[in-house]
mmCIF file of C-alpha atoms in Angstrom:
data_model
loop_
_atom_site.group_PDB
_atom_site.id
_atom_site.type_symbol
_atom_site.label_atom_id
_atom_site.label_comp_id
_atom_site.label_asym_id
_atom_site.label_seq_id
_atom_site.Cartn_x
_atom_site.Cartn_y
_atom_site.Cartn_z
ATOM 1 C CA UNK H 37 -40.406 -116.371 100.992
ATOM 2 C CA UNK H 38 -43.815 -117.679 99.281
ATOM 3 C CA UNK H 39 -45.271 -117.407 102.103
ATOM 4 C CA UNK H 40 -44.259 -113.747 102.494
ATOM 5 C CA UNK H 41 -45.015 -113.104 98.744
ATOM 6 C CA UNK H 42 -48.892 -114.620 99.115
ATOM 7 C CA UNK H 43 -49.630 -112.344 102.578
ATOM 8 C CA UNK H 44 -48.508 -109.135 100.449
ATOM 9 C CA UNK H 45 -51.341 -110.481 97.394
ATOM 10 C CA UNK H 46 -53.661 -111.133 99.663
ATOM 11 C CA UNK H 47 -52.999 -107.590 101.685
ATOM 12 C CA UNK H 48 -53.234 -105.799 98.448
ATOM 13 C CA UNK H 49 -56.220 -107.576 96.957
ATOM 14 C CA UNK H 50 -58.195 -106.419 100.304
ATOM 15 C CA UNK H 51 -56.585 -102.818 99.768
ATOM 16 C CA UNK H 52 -57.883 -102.637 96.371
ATOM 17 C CA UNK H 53 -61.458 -104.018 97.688
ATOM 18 C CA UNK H 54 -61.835 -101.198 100.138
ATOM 19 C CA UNK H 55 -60.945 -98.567 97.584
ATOM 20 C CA UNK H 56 -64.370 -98.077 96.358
ATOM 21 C CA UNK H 57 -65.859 -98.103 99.851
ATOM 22 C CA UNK H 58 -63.795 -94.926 100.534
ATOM 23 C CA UNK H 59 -65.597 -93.319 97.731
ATOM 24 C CA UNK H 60 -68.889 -94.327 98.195
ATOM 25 C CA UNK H 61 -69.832 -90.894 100.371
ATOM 26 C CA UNK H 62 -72.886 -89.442 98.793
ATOM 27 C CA UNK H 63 -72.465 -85.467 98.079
ATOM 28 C CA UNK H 64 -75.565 -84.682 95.677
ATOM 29 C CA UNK H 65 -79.386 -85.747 95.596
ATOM 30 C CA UNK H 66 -81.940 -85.977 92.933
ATOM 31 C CA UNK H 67 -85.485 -85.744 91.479
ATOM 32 C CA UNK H 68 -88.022 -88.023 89.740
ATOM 33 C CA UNK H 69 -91.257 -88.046 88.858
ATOM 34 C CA UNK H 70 -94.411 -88.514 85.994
ATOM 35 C CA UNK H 71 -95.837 -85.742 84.124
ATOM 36 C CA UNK H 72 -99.312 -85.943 83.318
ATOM 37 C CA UNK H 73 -102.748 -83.783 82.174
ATOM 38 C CA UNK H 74 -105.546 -83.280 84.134
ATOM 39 C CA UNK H 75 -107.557 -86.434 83.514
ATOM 40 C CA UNK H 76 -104.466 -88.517 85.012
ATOM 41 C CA UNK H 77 -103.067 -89.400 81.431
ATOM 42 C CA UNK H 78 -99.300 -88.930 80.725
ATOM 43 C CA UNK H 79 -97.498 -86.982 79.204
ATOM 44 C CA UNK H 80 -94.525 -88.221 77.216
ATOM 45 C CA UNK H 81 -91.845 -85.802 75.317
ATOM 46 C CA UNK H 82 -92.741 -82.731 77.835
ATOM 47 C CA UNK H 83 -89.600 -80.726 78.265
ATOM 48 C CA UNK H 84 -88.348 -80.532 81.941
ATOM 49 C CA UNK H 85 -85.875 -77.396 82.998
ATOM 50 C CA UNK H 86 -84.693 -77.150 86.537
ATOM 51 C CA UNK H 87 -82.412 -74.386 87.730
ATOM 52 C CA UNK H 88 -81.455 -73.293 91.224
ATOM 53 C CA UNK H 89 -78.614 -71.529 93.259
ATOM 54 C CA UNK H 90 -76.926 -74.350 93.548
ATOM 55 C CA UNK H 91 -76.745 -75.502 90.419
ATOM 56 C CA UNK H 92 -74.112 -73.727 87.395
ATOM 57 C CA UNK H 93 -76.741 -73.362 84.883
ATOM 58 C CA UNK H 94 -79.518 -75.308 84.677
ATOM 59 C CA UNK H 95 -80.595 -79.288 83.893
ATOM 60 C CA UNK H 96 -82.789 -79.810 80.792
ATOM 61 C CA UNK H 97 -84.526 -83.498 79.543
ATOM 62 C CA UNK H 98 -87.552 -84.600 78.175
ATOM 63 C CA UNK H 99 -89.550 -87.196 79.678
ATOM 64 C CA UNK H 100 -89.838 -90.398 78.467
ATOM 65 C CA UNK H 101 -92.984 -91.807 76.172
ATOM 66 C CA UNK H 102 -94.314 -92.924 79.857
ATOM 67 C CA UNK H 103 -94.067 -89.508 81.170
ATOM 68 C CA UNK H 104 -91.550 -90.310 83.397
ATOM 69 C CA UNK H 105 -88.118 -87.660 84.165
ATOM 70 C CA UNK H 106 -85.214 -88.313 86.828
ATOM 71 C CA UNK H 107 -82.744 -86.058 87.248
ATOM 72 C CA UNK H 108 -79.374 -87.340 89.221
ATOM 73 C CA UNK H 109 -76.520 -85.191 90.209
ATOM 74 C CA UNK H 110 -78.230 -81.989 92.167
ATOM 75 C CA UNK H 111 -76.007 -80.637 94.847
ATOM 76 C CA UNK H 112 -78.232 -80.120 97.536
ATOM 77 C CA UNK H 113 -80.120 -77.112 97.578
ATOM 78 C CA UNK H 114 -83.758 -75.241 96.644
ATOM 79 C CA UNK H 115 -84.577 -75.889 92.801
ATOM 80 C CA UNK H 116 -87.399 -74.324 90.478
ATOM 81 C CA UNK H 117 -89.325 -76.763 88.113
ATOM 82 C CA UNK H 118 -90.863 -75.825 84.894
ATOM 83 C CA UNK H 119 -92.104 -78.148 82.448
ATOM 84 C CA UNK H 120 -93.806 -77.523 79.565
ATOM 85 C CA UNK H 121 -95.203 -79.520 76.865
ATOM 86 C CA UNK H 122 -97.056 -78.764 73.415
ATOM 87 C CA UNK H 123 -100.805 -77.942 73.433
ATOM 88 C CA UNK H 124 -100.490 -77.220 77.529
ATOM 89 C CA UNK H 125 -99.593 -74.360 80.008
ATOM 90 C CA UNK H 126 -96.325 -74.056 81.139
ATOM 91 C CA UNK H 127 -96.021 -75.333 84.990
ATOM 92 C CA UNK H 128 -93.560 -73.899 87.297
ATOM 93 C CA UNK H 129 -92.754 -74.975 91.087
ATOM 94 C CA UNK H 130 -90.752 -73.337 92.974
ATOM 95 C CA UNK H 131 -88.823 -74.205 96.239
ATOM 96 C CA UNK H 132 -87.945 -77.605 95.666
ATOM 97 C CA UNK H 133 -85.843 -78.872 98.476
ATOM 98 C CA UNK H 134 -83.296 -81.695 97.721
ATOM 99 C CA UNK H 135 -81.223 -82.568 99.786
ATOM 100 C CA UNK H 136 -78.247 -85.060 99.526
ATOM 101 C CA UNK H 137 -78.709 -89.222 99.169
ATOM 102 C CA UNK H 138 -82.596 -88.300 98.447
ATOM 103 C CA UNK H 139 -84.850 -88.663 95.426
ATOM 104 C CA UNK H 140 -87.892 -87.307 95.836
ATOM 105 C CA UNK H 141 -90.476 -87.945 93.355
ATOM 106 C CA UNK H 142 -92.806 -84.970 92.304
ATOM 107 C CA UNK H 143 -95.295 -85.482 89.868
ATOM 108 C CA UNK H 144 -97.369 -82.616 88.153
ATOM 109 C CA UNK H 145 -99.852 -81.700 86.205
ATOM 110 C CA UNK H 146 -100.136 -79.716 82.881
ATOM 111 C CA UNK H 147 -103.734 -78.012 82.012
ATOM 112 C CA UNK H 148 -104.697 -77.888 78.546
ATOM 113 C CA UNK H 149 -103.798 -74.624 77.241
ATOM 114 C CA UNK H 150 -100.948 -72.752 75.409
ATOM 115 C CA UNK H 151 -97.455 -72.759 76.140
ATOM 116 C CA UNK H 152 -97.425 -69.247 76.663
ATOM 117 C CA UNK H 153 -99.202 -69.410 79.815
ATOM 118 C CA UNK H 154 -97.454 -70.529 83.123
ATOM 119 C CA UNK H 155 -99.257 -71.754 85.750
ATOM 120 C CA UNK H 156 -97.149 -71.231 89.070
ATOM 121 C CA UNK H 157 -97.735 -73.424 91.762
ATOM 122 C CA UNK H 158 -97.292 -72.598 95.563
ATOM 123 C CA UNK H 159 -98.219 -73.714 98.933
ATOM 124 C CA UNK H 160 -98.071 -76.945 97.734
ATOM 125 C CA UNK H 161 -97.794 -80.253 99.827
ATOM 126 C CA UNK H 162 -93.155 -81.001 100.387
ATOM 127 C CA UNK H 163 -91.764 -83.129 98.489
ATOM 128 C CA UNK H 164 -91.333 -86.769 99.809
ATOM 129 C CA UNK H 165 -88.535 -89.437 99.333
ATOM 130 C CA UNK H 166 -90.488 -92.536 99.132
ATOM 131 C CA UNK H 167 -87.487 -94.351 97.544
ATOM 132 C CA UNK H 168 -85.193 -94.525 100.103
ATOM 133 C CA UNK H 169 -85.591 -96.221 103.530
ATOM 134 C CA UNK H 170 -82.483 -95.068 105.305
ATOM 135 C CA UNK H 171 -82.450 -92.848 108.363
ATOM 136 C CA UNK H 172 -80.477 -90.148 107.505
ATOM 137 C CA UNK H 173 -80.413 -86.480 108.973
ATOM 138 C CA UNK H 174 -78.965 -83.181 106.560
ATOM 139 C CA UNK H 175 -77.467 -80.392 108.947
ATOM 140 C CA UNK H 176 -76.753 -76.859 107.891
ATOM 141 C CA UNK H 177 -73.866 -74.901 108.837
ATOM 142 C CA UNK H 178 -76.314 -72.689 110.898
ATOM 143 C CA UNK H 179 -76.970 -76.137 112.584
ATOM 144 C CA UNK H 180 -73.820 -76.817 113.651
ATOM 145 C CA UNK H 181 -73.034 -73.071 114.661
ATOM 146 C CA UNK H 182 -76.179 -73.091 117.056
ATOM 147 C CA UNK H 183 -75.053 -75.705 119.409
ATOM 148 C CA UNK H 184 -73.485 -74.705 122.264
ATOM 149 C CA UNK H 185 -70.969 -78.256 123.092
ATOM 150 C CA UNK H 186 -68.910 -77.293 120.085
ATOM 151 C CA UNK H 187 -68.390 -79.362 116.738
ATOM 152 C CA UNK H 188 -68.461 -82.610 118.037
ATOM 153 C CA UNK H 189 -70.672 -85.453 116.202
ATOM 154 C CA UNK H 190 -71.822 -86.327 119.348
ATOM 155 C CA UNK H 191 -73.508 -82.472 120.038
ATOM 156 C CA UNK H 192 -75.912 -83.022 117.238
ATOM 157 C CA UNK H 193 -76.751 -87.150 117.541
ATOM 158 C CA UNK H 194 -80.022 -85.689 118.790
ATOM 159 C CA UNK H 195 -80.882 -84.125 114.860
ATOM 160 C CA UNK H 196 -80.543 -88.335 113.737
ATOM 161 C CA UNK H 197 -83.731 -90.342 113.900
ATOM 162 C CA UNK H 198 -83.811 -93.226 115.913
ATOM 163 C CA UNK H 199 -80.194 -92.239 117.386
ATOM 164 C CA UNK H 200 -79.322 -92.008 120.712
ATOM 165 C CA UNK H 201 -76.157 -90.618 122.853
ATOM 166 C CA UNK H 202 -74.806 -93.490 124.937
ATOM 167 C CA UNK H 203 -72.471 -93.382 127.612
ATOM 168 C CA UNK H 204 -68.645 -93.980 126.366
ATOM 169 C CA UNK H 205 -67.059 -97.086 128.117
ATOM 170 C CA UNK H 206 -63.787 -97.112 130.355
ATOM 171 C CA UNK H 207 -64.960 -94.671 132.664
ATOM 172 C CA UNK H 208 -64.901 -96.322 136.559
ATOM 173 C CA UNK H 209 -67.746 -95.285 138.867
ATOM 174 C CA UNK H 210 -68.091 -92.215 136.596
ATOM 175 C CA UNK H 211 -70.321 -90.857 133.991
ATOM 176 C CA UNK H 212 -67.336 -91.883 131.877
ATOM 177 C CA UNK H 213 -69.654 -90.433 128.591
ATOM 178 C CA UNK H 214 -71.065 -87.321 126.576
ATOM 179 C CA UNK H 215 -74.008 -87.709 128.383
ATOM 180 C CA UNK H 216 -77.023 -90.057 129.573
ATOM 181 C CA UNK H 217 -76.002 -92.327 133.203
ATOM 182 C CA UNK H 218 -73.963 -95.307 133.372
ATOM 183 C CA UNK H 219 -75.128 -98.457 132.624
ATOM 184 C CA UNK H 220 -77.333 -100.498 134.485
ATOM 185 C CA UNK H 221 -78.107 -97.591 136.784
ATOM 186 C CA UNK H 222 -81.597 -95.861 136.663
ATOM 187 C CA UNK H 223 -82.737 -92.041 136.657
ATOM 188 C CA UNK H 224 -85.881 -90.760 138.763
ATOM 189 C CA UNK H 225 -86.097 -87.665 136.130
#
């Protein structure tokens, strides 16, 4: 009966360790970066807004005395960025891409000037994650729509980085897979 009793407290305690693991699937993304002038110097207190299509309303801070802003919590989707700051222009980016499990950083610059005048930037250079290192691919439902072997994860391993499609085991003699030979046999192309 003890016995019995210290196999259900150890079957629960492992229960209640996987809990969290369960809820540890990523849904949003995020944004970081340094505001600064022209000569390189930051910018502390400048007031950040971003506000996109997939956002209810919009996300407001003001950077820290280092010029530094993060902003957690985006669902994935194309943002505008406008900062502005006292004695300087107003800067605005638009098109913003984040997309979920990133943070990208984007720094910018403010010109001297007055608040009333917005400087919009374009054509500028995509914004890249530097923080992570994961391989990670983001699909759209156009994505999956497109592919002609149906919904399968294994129609759209080819989207992953460094993934490959590797014959399933059990088959005899057979391709026994989604694709790719058997292994241990060779292809002339």
């Amino acid at each position: 009966m003890r016995f019995r009793t210290l196999c259900w407290c150890f079957a629960l305690v492992a229960a209640l360790c996987l809990i969290p693991a369960a809820f540890a699937q990523e849904t949003t993304g995020g944004l970081q970066g340094t505001i600064k002038d022209s000569s390189g110097a930051v910018i502390g207190s400048a007031h950040v807004v971003v506000t996109g299509t997939s956002l209810v309303g919009k996300k407001e801070l003001d950077s820290e005395s280092t010029g530094y802003y993060r902003f957690a919590n985006l669902p994935p989707g194309v943002y505008t960025i406008e900062v502005s700051a006292k004695g300087f222009k107003t800067v605005k980016r638009e098109g913003v891409n984040i997309e979920v499990g990133h943070l990208p950083t984007l720094d910018l610059t403010l010109e001297v000037g007055t608040a009333a005048e917005v400087v919009e930037v374009t054509g500028a250079a995509p914004v890249i994650d530097v923080t992570t290192n994961t391989n990670q691919t983001n699909l759209t439902s156009q994505d999956l729509q497109d592919q002609p072997h149906g919904y399968s994860f294994q129609s759209v391993i080819q989207y992953a980085p460094m993934a490959r499609n590797e014959p399933l085991a059990g088959g005899q003699g057979g391709m026994g897979g989604t694709g790719g030979a058997p292994p241990g046999s060779t292809s002339n192309g």
